[in-house]
């Protein structure tokens, strides 16, 4: 077995098992704490001036809260994926600097002054917008999750990667500012498209891969955003600067970055990214296409393999994330015995539609082995299935859309492992 | 005349539309006039594609396999290629023209793309070696897996089954046991980047590259 915990997690678990099961309490019993009784440097000398860091990064003690990749997953790191450190985050908003990336021909650099957006096809007037034009349309703000269709995809055939960052980290959740796609389509005029019920929009990026995808007009006119800000600031280069598509609840591949063209068509283009890729092979060899929605899903982020229990017995916060492409999360249940019995967790706050929702279970652990699971429910009444239930319907080769219930085995020493259970 | 409400943006020029609107649909719409034969395609492929995809489109290292894999889609490890899996020839032309070669996209002439497409068909035994592909006969080519796709049927098949009040107590028949362990697989990257190599090779084969 290879070392699979981060260096920091290993140090922590060593501390917990080797030095003391309850370090804080032991220090207090041995005598006064010098961190309190002795004046510390930071209480004597000054800290950094306000002009030291015009744009800051996290403090160095958080250096392991970073994107990681799994080199063997792809042939090269350009058409590839990395993973959000969801094991270490809390709340729901993903810091942009460690939010996952997925490119097909790398993260390109596209300046606002070089940016052009074209709308053409079955429109009254084909248009070209500059970036400046886009900022003059009425704006909206919404928080949505972007989950790669392949998130948890390596887990179809078994328990593979030992860390929630790797099993569930192809996801981020941001507050977007942008213009509704409906507004831009209306600007070009949809009269020429006639009956809209069977029309599509084809969207593509400015990068070499283009990442073209077809979206039915009903969705295009519903809640799709042409976004230029995320979490208050401009999009990061690797997330589509200066403009990306936001397609609430739908698979991340359709969230076209560096968006350059929107074409109204009378048929789906059936591009590479909706035929060869992002189609889901079933057990009998046929494949589902146009599996756009990401179904209700959840995962416990702590404890988890990268976040073992290091504090010994007593109070424990179990926490994690739940989300659904169909709407709001209404409930998350947690099992400690591999799904035999369940108790209902507490939502950090009421879930937003098609956005990450934080849950907590304030509980107690006294060294007993657990098989921890979480199970999300959304406002449509859908209940997150087990992996066996999914495999019963789809087999093991769907690649995409694995929203199964995840199990972490908690050992008496507090370590957590990615497992499957009967 | 503008019918939109804000008067923002400007009308696109025909040259701009021609430059960017190059997508090709399954019915052949969007194809430019042109042609290319298998042997020309063999030469172009050898020069511009084979270093990643192999001389016979069979793939090198972890790069995508473009040919073969017929009738493996219901196997434990399906081989999804242009021949065995892709439903439409339009996608091949469109994707090669727009996004290949990887790292030098958009540099192929229209005739080169016709020729490469003809060669990929030949590599999949879908045409003879004297075949010439053109905008005129393009839609006559039959792909192997055109009928292999169904539109998302999760609402009918899955959502009805996985809805409603879930079980809270005594939810399983027997005792719950661990059946698979990720630590026995050993593919999680450690801080030093190490992982078990035998499994890595197996996974690469399964995933078939990017």
Coordinates of C-alpha atoms in Angstrom, one line a residue, chain B:
Chain B
X1 CA -32.9 45.7 -39.6
X2 CA -32.4 45.3 -35.8
X3 CA -35.4 44.0 -33.9
X4 CA -33.6 43.6 -30.6
X5 CA -34.2 45.9 -27.7
X6 CA -30.9 47.5 -26.6
X7 CA -29.2 48.3 -29.9
X8 CA -26.0 46.8 -28.6
X9 CA -23.5 44.9 -30.8
X10 CA -23.3 45.2 -34.6
X11 CA -24.3 43.1 -37.5
X12 CA -21.8 40.3 -38.4
X13 CA -20.1 40.6 -41.7
X14 CA -20.4 37.6 -44.1
X15 CA -16.6 37.0 -43.9
X16 CA -16.8 36.8 -40.1
X17 CA -19.6 34.3 -40.3
X18 CA -17.7 32.2 -42.8
X19 CA -14.6 32.3 -40.6
X20 CA -16.2 31.1 -37.4
X21 CA -19.4 29.2 -38.4
X22 CA -17.7 26.0 -39.7
X23 CA -19.7 23.3 -37.9
X24 CA -21.0 20.4 -39.9
X25 CA -24.2 18.6 -39.1
X26 CA -25.0 14.9 -39.6
X27 CA -27.0 15.7 -42.7
X28 CA -23.9 17.2 -44.3
X29 CA -24.9 20.9 -43.9
X30 CA -21.8 23.0 -43.4
X31 CA -19.5 20.9 -45.6
X32 CA -17.3 22.8 -48.0
X33 CA -16.7 21.7 -51.6
X34 CA -13.7 19.4 -51.7
X35 CA -12.5 15.8 -51.8
X36 CA -9.7 13.4 -50.7
X37 CA -8.9 9.8 -51.2
X38 CA -7.6 7.0 -48.9
X39 CA -4.0 7.0 -50.2
X40 CA -3.7 10.8 -49.9
X41 CA -5.2 10.4 -46.4
X42 CA -2.6 7.8 -45.6
X43 CA 0.2 10.2 -46.5
X44 CA -1.3 13.2 -44.6
X45 CA -2.1 11.0 -41.6
X46 CA 1.4 9.6 -41.5
X47 CA 2.8 13.1 -41.5
X48 CA 0.5 14.9 -39.2
X49 CA -1.4 12.3 -37.1
X50 CA 0.4 9.1 -36.7
X51 CA 2.9 10.3 -34.1
X52 CA 0.0 10.1 -31.5
X53 CA -2.6 8.0 -33.2
X54 CA -0.4 5.4 -34.8
X55 CA 0.3 4.5 -38.4
X56 CA -3.0 2.6 -38.7
X57 CA -5.0 4.9 -36.4
X58 CA -4.6 2.2 -33.7
X59 CA -3.3 4.7 -31.1
X60 CA 0.1 5.1 -29.4
X61 CA 0.7 5.1 -25.6
X62 CA -2.3 6.6 -24.0
X63 CA -3.4 8.6 -27.1
X64 CA -6.9 7.9 -28.5
X65 CA -7.5 4.8 -30.6
X66 CA -9.4 5.8 -33.8
X67 CA -9.9 2.4 -35.4
X68 CA -11.1 -1.1 -34.4
X69 CA -12.9 -2.2 -31.3
X70 CA -16.0 -3.4 -33.2
X71 CA -18.6 -5.2 -31.2
X72 CA -16.9 -4.5 -27.8
X73 CA -19.4 -2.0 -26.5
X74 CA -21.0 -4.6 -24.2
X75 CA -17.6 -6.0 -23.1
X76 CA -16.1 -5.4 -19.7
X77 CA -13.7 -3.0 -21.4
X78 CA -15.3 -1.5 -24.4
X79 CA -13.0 0.0 -27.1
X80 CA -14.8 3.1 -28.3
X81 CA -13.4 4.3 -31.7
X82 CA -14.6 6.2 -34.7
X83 CA -15.5 2.8 -36.2
X84 CA -17.0 1.0 -33.3
X85 CA -18.7 3.9 -31.6
X86 CA -19.1 7.2 -33.4
X87 CA -22.6 7.6 -34.9
X88 CA -21.9 10.3 -37.5
X89 CA -19.2 10.9 -40.1
X90 CA -19.9 14.7 -39.9
X91 CA -18.4 14.7 -36.4
X92 CA -15.2 13.3 -37.7
X93 CA -14.8 15.9 -40.4
X94 CA -15.9 18.7 -38.1
X95 CA -13.7 17.8 -35.2
X96 CA -10.6 17.0 -37.3
X97 CA -11.0 20.2 -39.3
X98 CA -11.6 22.4 -36.2
X99 CA -9.4 20.9 -33.4
X100 CA -6.8 18.6 -34.8
X101 CA -3.8 18.1 -34.9
X102 CA -3.6 18.5 -31.2
X103 CA -1.4 21.6 -30.5
X104 CA -1.7 22.8 -34.1
X105 CA -5.5 22.9 -34.7
X106 CA -7.2 24.5 -37.7
X107 CA -4.2 24.1 -40.0
X108 CA -5.5 21.4 -42.3
X109 CA -6.9 22.3 -45.7
X110 CA -10.5 21.1 -46.5
X111 CA -9.1 18.5 -49.0
X112 CA -6.7 17.2 -46.4
X113 CA -9.6 16.8 -43.9
X114 CA -11.6 14.8 -46.6
X115 CA -8.5 12.7 -47.2
X116 CA -7.8 12.0 -43.5
X117 CA -11.5 11.2 -43.0
X118 CA -11.3 8.7 -45.9
X119 CA -8.2 7.1 -44.3
X120 CA -9.9 6.8 -40.9
X121 CA -12.9 5.1 -42.6
X122 CA -10.4 2.8 -44.4
X123 CA -8.6 2.0 -41.2
X124 CA -11.9 0.9 -39.8
X125 CA -12.6 -1.3 -42.8
X126 CA -15.7 0.8 -43.7
X127 CA -14.5 1.6 -47.2
X128 CA -12.1 0.1 -49.8
X129 CA -8.6 1.5 -50.4
X130 CA -9.7 3.2 -53.7
X131 CA -12.4 5.2 -52.0
X132 CA -12.6 9.0 -52.5
X133 CA -14.6 11.0 -50.0
X134 CA -16.2 14.3 -51.2
X135 CA -18.9 16.7 -50.2
X136 CA -21.1 15.0 -52.8
X137 CA -20.9 11.4 -51.5
X138 CA -20.3 12.3 -47.8
X139 CA -23.8 11.4 -46.5
X140 CA -23.9 8.1 -48.3
X141 CA -21.2 6.7 -46.0
X142 CA -22.8 4.4 -43.4
X143 CA -21.3 4.4 -39.9
X144 CA -21.4 1.2 -37.8
X145 CA -23.0 2.5 -34.6
X146 CA -25.4 5.1 -35.9
X147 CA -28.3 3.4 -34.2
X148 CA -26.4 2.7 -31.0
X149 CA -27.7 5.8 -29.1
X150 CA -30.8 6.5 -27.2
X151 CA -31.9 9.9 -25.8
X152 CA -31.6 10.2 -22.0
X153 CA -34.2 8.0 -20.5
X154 CA -33.4 8.5 -16.8
X155 CA -36.8 10.2 -16.1
X156 CA -38.7 7.0 -17.1
X157 CA -36.2 4.4 -16.1
X158 CA -34.6 5.8 -12.9
X159 CA -36.4 8.8 -11.4
X160 CA -39.6 6.9 -10.8
X161 CA -37.6 4.1 -9.1
X162 CA -35.5 6.3 -6.9
X163 CA -38.1 8.7 -5.4
X164 CA -40.2 8.9 -2.3
X165 CA -39.6 8.4 1.4
X166 CA -36.4 6.3 1.9
X167 CA -35.7 3.6 4.4
X168 CA -34.4 4.8 7.8
X169 CA -34.2 1.6 9.9
X170 CA -33.2 -2.0 9.2
X171 CA -32.5 -1.2 5.6
X172 CA -30.4 -4.2 4.6
X173 CA -31.1 -7.9 4.9
X174 CA -27.7 -9.2 6.0
X175 CA -24.8 -7.7 7.9
X176 CA -23.0 -4.9 6.1
X177 CA -19.5 -5.9 5.0
X178 CA -16.7 -4.2 3.1
X179 CA -16.4 -5.6 -0.4
X180 CA -13.8 -3.3 -2.0
X181 CA -11.0 -1.2 -0.6
X182 CA -9.3 1.6 -2.4
X183 CA -6.1 1.1 -0.4
X184 CA -5.7 -2.3 -2.0
X185 CA -5.8 -0.7 -5.4
X186 CA -3.1 1.9 -4.6
X187 CA -3.6 4.5 -7.4
X188 CA -4.1 7.6 -5.3
X189 CA -1.3 10.1 -6.0
X190 CA 0.8 10.6 -2.9
X191 CA 2.6 13.9 -2.3
X192 CA 5.7 12.4 -4.1
X193 CA 3.5 11.5 -7.1
X194 CA 4.0 7.7 -6.6
X195 CA 1.3 5.1 -7.3
X196 CA 1.0 1.4 -8.3
X197 CA 2.1 1.0 -11.9
X198 CA 0.4 -2.2 -12.9
X199 CA -3.0 -0.8 -12.0
X200 CA -2.1 2.5 -13.7
X201 CA -1.5 0.7 -17.0
X202 CA -4.8 -1.2 -16.7
X203 CA -6.7 2.0 -16.1
X204 CA -5.0 3.7 -19.0
X205 CA -6.2 0.9 -21.3
X206 CA -9.7 1.2 -19.9
X207 CA -10.0 4.9 -20.3
X208 CA -8.5 4.9 -23.8
X209 CA -6.8 8.3 -23.3
X210 CA -8.3 11.7 -23.5

